[in-house]
PDB file of C-alpha atoms in Angstrom:
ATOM      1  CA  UNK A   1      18.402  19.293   5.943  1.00 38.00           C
ATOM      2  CA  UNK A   2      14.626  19.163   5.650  1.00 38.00           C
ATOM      3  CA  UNK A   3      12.791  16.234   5.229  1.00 41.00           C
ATOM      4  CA  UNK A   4       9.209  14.923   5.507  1.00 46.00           C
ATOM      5  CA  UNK A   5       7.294  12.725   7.511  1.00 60.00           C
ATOM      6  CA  UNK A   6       7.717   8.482   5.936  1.00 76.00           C
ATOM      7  CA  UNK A   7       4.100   8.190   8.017  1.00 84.00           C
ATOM      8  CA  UNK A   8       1.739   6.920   5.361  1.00 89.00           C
ATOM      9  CA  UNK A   9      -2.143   8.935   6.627  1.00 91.00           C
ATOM     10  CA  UNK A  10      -5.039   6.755   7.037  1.00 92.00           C
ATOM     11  CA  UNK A  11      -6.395   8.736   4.447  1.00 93.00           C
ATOM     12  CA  UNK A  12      -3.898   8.059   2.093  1.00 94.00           C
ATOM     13  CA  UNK A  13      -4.301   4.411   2.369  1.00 94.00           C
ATOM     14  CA  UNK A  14      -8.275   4.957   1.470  1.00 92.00           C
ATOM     15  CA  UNK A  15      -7.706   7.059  -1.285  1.00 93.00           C
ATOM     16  CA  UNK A  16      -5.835   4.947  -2.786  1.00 94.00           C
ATOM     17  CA  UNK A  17      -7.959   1.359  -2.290  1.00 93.00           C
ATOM     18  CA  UNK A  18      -5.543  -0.429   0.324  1.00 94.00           C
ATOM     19  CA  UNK A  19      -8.082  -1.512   1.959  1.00 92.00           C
ATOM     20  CA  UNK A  20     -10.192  -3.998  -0.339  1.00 92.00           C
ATOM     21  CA  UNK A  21      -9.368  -7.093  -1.199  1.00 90.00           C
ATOM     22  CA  UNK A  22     -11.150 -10.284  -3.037  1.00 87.00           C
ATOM     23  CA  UNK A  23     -14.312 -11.847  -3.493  1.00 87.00           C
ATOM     24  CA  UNK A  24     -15.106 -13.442   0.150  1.00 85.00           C
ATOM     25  CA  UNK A  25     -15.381 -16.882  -2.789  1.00 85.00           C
ATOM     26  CA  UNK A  26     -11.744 -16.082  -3.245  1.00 86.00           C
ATOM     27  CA  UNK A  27      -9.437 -15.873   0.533  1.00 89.00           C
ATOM     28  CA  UNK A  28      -7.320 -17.392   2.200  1.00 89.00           C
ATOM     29  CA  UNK A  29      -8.519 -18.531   5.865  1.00 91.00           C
ATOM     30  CA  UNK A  30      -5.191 -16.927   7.987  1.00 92.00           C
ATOM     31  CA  UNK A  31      -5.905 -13.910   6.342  1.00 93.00           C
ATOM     32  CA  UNK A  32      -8.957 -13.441   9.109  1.00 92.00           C
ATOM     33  CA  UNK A  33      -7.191 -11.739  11.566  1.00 93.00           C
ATOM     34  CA  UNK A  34      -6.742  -8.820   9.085  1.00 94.00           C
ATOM     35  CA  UNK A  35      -9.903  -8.418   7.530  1.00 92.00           C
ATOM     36  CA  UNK A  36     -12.371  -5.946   9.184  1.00 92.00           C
ATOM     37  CA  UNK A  37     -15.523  -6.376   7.664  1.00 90.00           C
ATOM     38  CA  UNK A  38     -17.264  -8.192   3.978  1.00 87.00           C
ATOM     39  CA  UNK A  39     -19.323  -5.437   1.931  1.00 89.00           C
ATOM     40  CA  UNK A  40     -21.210  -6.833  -1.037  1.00 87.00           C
ATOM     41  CA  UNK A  41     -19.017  -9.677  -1.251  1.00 89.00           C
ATOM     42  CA  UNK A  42     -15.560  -8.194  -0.859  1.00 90.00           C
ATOM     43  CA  UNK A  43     -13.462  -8.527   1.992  1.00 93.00           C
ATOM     44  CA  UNK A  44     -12.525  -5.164   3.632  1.00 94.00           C
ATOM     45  CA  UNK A  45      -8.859  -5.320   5.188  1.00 95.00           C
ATOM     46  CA  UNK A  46      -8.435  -3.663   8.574  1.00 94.00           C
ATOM     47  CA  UNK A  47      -6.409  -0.785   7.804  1.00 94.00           C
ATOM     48  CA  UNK A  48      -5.161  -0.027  11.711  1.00 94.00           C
ATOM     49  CA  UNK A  49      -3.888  -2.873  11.237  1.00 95.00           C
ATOM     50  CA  UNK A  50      -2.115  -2.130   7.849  1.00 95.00           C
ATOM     51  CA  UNK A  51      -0.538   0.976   9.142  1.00 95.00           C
ATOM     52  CA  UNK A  52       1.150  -0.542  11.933  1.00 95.00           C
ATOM     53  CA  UNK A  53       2.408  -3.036   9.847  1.00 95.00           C
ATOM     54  CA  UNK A  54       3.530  -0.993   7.430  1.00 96.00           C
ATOM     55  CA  UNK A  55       5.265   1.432  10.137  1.00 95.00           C
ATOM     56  CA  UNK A  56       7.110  -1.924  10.765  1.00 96.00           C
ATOM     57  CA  UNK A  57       8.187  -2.830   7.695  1.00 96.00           C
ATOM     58  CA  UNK A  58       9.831   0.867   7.026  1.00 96.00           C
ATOM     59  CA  UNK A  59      11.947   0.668  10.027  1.00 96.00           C
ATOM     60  CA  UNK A  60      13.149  -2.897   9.268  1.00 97.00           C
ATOM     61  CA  UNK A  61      14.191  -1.696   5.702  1.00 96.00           C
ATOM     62  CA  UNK A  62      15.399   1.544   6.550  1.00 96.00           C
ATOM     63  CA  UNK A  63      17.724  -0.287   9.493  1.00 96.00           C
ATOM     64  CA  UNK A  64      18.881  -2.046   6.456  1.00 96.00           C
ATOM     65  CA  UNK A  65      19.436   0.319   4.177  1.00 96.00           C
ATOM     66  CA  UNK A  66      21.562   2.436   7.133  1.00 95.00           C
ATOM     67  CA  UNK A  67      24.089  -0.158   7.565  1.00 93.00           C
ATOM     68  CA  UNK A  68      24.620  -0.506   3.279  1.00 93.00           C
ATOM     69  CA  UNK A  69      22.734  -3.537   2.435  1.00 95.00           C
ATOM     70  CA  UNK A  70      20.996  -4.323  -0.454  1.00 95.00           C
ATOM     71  CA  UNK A  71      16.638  -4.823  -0.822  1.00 97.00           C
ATOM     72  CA  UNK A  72      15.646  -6.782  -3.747  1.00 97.00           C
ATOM     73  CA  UNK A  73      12.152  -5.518  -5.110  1.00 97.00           C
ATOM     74  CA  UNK A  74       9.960  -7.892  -7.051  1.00 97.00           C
ATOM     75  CA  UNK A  75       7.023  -7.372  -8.697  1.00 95.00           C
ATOM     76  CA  UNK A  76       6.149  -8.734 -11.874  1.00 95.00           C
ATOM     77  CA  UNK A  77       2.341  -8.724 -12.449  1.00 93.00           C
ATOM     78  CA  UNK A  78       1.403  -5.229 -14.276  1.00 93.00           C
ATOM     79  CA  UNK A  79      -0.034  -3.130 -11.649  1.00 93.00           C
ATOM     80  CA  UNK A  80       3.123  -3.414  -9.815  1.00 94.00           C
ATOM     81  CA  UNK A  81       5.514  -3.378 -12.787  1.00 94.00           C
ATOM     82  CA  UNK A  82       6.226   0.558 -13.466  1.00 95.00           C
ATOM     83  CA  UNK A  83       6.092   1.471  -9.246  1.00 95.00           C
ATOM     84  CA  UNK A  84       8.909  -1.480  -9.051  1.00 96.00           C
ATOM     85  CA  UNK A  85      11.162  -0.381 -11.169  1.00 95.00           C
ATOM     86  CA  UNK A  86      10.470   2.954 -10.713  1.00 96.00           C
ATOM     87  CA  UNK A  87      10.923   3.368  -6.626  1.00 96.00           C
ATOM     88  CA  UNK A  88      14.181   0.535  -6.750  1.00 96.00           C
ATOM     89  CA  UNK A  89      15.674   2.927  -9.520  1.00 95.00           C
ATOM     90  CA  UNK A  90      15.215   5.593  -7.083  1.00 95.00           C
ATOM     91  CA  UNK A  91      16.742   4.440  -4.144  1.00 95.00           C
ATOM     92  CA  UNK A  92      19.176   2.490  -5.734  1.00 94.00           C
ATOM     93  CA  UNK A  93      18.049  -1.604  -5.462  1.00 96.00           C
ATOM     94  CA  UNK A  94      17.927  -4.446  -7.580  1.00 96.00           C
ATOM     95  CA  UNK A  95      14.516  -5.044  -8.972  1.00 96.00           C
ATOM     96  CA  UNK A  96      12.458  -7.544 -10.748  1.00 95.00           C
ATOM     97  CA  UNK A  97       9.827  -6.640 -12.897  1.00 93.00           C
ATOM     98  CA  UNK A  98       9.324  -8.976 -15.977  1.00 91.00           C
ATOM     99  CA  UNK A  99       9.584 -12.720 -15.173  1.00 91.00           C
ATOM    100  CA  UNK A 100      11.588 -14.342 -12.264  1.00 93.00           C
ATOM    101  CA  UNK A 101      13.924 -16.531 -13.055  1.00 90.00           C
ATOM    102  CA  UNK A 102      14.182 -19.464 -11.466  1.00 90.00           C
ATOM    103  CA  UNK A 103      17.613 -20.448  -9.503  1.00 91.00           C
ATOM    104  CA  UNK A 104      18.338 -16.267  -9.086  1.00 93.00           C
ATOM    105  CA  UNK A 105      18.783 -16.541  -5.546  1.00 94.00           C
ATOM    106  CA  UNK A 106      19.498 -20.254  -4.900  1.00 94.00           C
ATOM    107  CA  UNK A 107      21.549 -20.804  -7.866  1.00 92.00           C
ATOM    108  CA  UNK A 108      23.685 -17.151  -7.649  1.00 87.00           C
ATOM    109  CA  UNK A 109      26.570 -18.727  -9.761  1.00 88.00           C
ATOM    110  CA  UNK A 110      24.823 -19.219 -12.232  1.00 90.00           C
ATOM    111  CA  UNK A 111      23.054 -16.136 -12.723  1.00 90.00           C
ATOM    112  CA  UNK A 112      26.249 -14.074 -12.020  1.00 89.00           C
ATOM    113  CA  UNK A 113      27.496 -15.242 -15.115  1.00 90.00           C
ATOM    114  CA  UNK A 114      24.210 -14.346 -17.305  1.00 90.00           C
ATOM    115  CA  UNK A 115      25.135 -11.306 -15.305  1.00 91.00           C
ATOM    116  CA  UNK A 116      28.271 -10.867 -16.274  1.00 91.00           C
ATOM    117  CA  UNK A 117      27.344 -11.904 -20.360  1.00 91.00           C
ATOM    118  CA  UNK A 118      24.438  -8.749 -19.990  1.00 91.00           C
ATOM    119  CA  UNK A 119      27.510  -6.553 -19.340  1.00 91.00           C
ATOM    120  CA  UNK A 120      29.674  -7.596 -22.104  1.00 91.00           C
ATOM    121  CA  UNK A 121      27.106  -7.803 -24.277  1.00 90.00           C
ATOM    122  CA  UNK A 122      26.246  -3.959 -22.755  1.00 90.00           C
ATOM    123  CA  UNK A 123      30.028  -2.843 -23.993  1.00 90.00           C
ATOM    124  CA  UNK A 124      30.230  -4.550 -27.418  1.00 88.00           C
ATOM    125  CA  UNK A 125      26.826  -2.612 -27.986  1.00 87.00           C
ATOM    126  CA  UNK A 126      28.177   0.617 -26.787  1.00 88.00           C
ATOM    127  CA  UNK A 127      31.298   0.664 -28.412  1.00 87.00           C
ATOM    128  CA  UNK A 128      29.346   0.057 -31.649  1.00 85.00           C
ATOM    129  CA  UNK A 129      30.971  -3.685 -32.089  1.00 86.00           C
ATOM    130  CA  UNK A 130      27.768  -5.012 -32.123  1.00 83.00           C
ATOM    131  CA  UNK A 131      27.219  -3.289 -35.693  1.00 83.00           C
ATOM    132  CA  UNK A 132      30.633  -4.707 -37.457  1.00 85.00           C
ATOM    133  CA  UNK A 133      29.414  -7.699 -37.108  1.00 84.00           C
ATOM    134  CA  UNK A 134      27.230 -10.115 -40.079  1.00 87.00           C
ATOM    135  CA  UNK A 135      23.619  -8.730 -40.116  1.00 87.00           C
ATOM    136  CA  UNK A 136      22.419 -12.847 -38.792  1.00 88.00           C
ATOM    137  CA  UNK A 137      25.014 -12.752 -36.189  1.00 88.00           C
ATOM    138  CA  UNK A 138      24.281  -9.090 -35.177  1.00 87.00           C
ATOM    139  CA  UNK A 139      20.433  -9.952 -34.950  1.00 91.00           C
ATOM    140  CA  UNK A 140      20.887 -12.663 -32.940  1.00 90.00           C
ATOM    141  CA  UNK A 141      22.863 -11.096 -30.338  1.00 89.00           C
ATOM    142  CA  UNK A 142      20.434  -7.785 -30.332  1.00 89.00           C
ATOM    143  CA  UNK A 143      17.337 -10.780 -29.672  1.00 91.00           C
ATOM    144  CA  UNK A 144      19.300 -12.037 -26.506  1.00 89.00           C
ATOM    145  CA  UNK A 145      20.461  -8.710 -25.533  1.00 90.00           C
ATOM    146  CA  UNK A 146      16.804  -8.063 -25.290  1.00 90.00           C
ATOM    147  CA  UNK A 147      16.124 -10.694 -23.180  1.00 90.00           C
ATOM    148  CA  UNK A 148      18.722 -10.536 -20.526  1.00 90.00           C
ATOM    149  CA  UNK A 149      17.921  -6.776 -20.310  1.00 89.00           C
ATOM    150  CA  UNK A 150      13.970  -7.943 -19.478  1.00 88.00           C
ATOM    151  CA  UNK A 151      14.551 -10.609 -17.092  1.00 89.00           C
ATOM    152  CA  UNK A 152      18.155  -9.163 -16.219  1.00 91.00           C
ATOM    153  CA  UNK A 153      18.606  -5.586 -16.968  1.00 91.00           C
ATOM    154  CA  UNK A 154      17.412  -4.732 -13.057  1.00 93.00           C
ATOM    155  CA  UNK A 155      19.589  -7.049 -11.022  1.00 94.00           C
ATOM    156  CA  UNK A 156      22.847  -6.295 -13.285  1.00 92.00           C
ATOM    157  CA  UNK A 157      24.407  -4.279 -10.549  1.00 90.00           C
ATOM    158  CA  UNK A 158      23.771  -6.776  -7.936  1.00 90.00           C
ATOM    159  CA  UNK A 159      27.044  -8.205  -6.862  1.00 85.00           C
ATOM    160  CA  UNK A 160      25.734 -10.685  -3.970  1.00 88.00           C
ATOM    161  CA  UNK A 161      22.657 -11.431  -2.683  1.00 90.00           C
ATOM    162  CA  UNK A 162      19.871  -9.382  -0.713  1.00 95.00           C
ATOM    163  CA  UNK A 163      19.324  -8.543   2.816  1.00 96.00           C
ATOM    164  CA  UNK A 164      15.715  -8.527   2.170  1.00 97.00           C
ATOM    165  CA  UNK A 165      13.212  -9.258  -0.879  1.00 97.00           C
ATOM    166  CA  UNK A 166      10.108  -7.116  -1.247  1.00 97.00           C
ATOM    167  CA  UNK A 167       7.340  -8.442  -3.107  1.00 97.00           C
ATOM    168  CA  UNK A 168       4.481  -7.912  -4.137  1.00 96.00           C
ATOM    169  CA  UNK A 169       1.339 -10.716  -4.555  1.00 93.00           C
ATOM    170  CA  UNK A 170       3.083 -13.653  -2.985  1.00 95.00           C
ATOM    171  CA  UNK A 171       1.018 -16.396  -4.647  1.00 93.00           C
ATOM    172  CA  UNK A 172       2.006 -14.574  -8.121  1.00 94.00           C
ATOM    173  CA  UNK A 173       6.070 -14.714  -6.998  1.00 95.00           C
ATOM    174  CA  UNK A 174       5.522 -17.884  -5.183  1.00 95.00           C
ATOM    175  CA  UNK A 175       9.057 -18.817  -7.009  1.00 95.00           C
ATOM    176  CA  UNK A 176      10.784 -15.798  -5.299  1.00 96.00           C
ATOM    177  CA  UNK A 177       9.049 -16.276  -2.037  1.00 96.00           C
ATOM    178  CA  UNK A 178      10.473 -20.261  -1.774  1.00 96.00           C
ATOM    179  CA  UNK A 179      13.895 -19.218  -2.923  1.00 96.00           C
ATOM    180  CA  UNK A 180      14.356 -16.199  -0.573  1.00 96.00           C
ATOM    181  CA  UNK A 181      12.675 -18.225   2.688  1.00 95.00           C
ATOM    182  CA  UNK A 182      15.399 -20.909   1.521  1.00 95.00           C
ATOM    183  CA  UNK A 183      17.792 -18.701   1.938  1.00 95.00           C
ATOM    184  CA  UNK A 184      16.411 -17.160   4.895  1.00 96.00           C
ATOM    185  CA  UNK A 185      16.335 -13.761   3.478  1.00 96.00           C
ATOM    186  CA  UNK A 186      13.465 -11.947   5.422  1.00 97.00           C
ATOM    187  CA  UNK A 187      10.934 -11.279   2.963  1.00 97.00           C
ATOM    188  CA  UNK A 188       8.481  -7.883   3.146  1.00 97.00           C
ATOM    189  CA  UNK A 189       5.378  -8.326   1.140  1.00 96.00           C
ATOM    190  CA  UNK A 190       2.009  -6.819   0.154  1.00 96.00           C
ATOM    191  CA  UNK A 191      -0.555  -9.432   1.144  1.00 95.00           C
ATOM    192  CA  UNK A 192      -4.200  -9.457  -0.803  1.00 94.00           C
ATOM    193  CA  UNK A 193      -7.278 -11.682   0.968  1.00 94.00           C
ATOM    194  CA  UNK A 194      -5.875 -14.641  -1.181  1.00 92.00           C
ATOM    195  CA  UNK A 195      -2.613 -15.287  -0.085  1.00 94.00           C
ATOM    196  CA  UNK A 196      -0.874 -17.066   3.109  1.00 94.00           C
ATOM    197  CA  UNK A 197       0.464 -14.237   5.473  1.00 94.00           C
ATOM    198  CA  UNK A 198       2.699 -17.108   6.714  1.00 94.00           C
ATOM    199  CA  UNK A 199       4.620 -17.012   3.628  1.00 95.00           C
ATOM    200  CA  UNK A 200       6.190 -13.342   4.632  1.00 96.00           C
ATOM    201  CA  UNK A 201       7.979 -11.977   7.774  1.00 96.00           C
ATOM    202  CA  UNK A 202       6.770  -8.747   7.155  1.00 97.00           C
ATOM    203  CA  UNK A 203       3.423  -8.963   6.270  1.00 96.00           C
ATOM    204  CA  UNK A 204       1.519  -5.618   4.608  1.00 97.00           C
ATOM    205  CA  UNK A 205      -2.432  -6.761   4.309  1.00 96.00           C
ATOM    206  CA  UNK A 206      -3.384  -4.728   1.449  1.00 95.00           C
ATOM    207  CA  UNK A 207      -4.996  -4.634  -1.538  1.00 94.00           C
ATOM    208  CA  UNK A 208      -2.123  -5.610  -4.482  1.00 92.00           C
ATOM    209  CA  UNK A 209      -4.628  -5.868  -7.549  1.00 92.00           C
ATOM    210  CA  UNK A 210      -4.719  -2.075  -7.724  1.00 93.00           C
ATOM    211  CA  UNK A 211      -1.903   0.210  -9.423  1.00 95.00           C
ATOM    212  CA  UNK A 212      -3.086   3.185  -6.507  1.00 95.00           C
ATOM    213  CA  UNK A 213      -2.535   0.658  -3.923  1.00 95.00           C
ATOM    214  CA  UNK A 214       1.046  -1.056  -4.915  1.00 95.00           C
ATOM    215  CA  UNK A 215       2.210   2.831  -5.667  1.00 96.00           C
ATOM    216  CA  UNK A 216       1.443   3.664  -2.730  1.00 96.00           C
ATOM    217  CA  UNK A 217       2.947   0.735  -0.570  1.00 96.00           C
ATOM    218  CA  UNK A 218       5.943   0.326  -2.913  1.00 97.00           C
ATOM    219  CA  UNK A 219       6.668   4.274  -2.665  1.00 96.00           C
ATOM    220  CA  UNK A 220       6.338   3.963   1.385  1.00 96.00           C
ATOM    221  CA  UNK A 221       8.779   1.024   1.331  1.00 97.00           C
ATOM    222  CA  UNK A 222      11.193   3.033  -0.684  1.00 96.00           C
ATOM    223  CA  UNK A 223      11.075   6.108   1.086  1.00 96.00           C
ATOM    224  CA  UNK A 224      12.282   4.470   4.005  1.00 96.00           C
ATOM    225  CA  UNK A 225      14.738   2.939   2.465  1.00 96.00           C
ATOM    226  CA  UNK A 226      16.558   5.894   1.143  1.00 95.00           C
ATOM    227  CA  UNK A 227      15.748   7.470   4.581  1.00 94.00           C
ATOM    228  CA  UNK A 228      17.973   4.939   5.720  1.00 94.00           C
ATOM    229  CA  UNK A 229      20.536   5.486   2.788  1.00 92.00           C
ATOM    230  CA  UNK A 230      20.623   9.002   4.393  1.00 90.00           C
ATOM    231  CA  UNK A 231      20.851   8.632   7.909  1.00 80.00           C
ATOM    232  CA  UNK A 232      17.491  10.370   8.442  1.00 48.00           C
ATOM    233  CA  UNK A 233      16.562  11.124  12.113  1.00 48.00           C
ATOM    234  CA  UNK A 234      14.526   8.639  13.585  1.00 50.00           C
ATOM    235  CA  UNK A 235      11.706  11.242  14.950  1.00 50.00           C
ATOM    236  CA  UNK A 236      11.019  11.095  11.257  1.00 50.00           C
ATOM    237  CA  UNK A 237       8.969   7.722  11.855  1.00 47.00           C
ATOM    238  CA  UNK A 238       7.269   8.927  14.639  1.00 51.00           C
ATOM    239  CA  UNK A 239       3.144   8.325  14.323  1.00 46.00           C
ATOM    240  CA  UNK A 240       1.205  11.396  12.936  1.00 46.00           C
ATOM    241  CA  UNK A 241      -1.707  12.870  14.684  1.00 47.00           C
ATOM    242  CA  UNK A 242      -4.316  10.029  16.336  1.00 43.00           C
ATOM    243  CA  UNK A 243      -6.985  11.547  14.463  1.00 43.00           C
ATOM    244  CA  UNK A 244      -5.637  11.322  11.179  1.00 45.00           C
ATOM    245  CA  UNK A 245      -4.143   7.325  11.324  1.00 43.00           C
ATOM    246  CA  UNK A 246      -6.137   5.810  13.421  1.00 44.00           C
ATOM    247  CA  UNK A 247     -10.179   6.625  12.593  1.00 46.00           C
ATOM    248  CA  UNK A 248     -12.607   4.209  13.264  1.00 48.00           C
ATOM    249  CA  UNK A 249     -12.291   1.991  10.745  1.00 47.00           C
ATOM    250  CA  UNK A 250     -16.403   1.400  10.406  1.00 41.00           C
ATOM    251  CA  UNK A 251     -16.372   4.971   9.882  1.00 40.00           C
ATOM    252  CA  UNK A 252     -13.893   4.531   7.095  1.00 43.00           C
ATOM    253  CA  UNK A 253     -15.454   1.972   5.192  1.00 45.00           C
ATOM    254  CA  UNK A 254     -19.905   3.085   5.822  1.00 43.00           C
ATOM    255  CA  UNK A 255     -18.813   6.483   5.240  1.00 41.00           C
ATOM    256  CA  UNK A 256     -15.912   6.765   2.894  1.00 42.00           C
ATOM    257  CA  UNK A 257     -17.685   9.688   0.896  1.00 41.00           C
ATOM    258  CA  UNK A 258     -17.877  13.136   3.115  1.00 40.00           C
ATOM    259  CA  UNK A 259     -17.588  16.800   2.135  1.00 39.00           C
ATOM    260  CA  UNK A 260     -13.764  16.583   2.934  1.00 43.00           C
ATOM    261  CA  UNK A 261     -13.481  13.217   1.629  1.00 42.00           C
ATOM    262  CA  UNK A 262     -13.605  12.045  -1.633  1.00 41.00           C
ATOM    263  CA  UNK A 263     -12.978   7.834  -0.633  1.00 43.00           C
ATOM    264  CA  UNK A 264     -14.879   5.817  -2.817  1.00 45.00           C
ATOM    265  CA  UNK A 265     -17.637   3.102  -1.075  1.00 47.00           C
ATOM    266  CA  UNK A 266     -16.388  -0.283  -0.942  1.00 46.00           C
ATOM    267  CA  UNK A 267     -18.896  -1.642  -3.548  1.00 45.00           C
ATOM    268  CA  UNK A 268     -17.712   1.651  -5.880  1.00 42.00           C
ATOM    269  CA  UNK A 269     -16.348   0.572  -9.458  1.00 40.00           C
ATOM    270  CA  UNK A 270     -13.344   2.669  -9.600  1.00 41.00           C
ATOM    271  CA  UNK A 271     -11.420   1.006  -8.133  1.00 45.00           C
ATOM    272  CA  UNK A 272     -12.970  -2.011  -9.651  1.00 40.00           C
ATOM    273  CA  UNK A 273     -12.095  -0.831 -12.865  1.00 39.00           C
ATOM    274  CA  UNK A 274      -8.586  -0.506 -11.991  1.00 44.00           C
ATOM    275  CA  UNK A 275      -8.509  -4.102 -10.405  1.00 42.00           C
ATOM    276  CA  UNK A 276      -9.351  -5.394 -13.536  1.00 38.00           C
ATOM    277  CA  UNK A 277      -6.504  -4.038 -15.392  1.00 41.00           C
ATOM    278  CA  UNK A 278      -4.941  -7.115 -14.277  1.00 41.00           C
ATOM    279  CA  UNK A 279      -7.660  -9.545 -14.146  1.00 43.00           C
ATOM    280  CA  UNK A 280      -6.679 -10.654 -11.001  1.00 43.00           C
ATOM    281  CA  UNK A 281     -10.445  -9.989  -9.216  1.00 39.00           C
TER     282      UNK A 281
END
């Protein structure tokens, strides 16, 4: 069977913005150890750095996914929204995309049975005894089968809880974060200049304001974990050439624009543009 390399390229990480993160105004102090450099007032994230971590975080979910179990993916702010739903529906996972509820880990009893209502509500909409009944009644009903499908519709085949949680700005999901570290269900997580790395066990410094960026890291994430659905030799994770992950990362960030690359400069407003999208920066 073939299959392709789940090494995410140095270049891949530039391309798509991984590597800047907030206003130096804006950061979180034990985020240090993972920034590289400041350029015109943004903090530039080491990307050696992110590639090794990331390399981790694929193996741990892909041992995971080998031996059946279940990763929850959570990500609710929009640039993270479609990739979310998107890469879980892919491999197969639970996802969360709209709002967390609160009490979805912690209070699982509960929840199973808003669960278990989305599903019946699922059939009596299905078998078209939603429409017999009185137009109030059958309004209603289509209003909270609405809702449950929003804030439900992407955990409804979860029968217990996760193995792990991915997530995805951890001072957004703070909620999800405190309920899964309650739990102690290891958490992976894409980590901007503004958040606590402490708050994760697998920690991704990276740039999760931008929809290139959370693609990108989400669609790594995922890839190992349906490696790991399918038994994929390990060789597969094996480091690609040294000149292609690990550049200088000065190089990388004075001299992102060359005649084979088209990486935008640090201070460039593409990517700016697309940060704003969700006025997070």
């Amino acid at each position: 069977m073939a299959t392709t390399s789940l090494t995410v390229s140095m270049r891949e990480l530039l391309e798509a913005g991984v590597h800047f993160g907030h206003q130096t105004r804006r950061w979180n102090p034990k985020m240090r150890r993972f920034i590289f450099a400041e350029r015109g007032g943004i903090y530039i994230i080491d990307l050696t750095q992110t590639s090794e971590r990331l390399d981790e975080a694929q193996q741990f979910l892909r041992n995971i996914a080998e031996r059946g179990g279940t990763v929850l993916f959570v990500g609710t702010k929009k640039q993270a929204q479609d990739a979310v739903e998107t890469e879980a529906k892919r491999t197969g996972m639970p996802y969360v995309n709209h709002r967390w509820l609160g009490g979805l880990l912690t209070n699982w009893r509960t929840m199973s049975d808003r669960i278990d209502r989305l599903h019946g509500m699922r059939h009596l909409r299905d078998e078209g005894q939603m429409d017999l009944l009185p137009s109030k009644e059958r309004i209603s009903m289509a209003k909270e089968l609405e809702k449950l499908e929003a804030y439900l519709g992407g955990v409804a085949e979860m029968r217990r809880q996760p193995d792990a949680v991915v997530i995805v700005d951890l001072k957004k999901e703070a909620l999800a974060v405190a309920e899964a570290r309650r739990l102690g269900i290891p958490v992976v997580a894409l980590v901007d200049t503004n958040c606590d790395p402490d708050e994760a066990d697998y920690v991704i410094p990276g740039n999760d304001d931008a929809i290139r960026s959370c693609n990108l890291v989400i669609r790594a994430l995922a890839d190992a974990i349906e490696a790991g659905k399918n038994k994929v030799a390990p060789q597969e994770f094996e480091a690609a050439p040294a000149e292609e992950t690990q550049p200088e990362p000065v190089a990388a960030v004075e001299e992102p624009a060359t005649a084979e690359e088209t990486t935008p400069e640090p201070e460039a407003t593409t990517d700016t543009t697309e940060t704003t999208e969700g006025g997070e920066q």
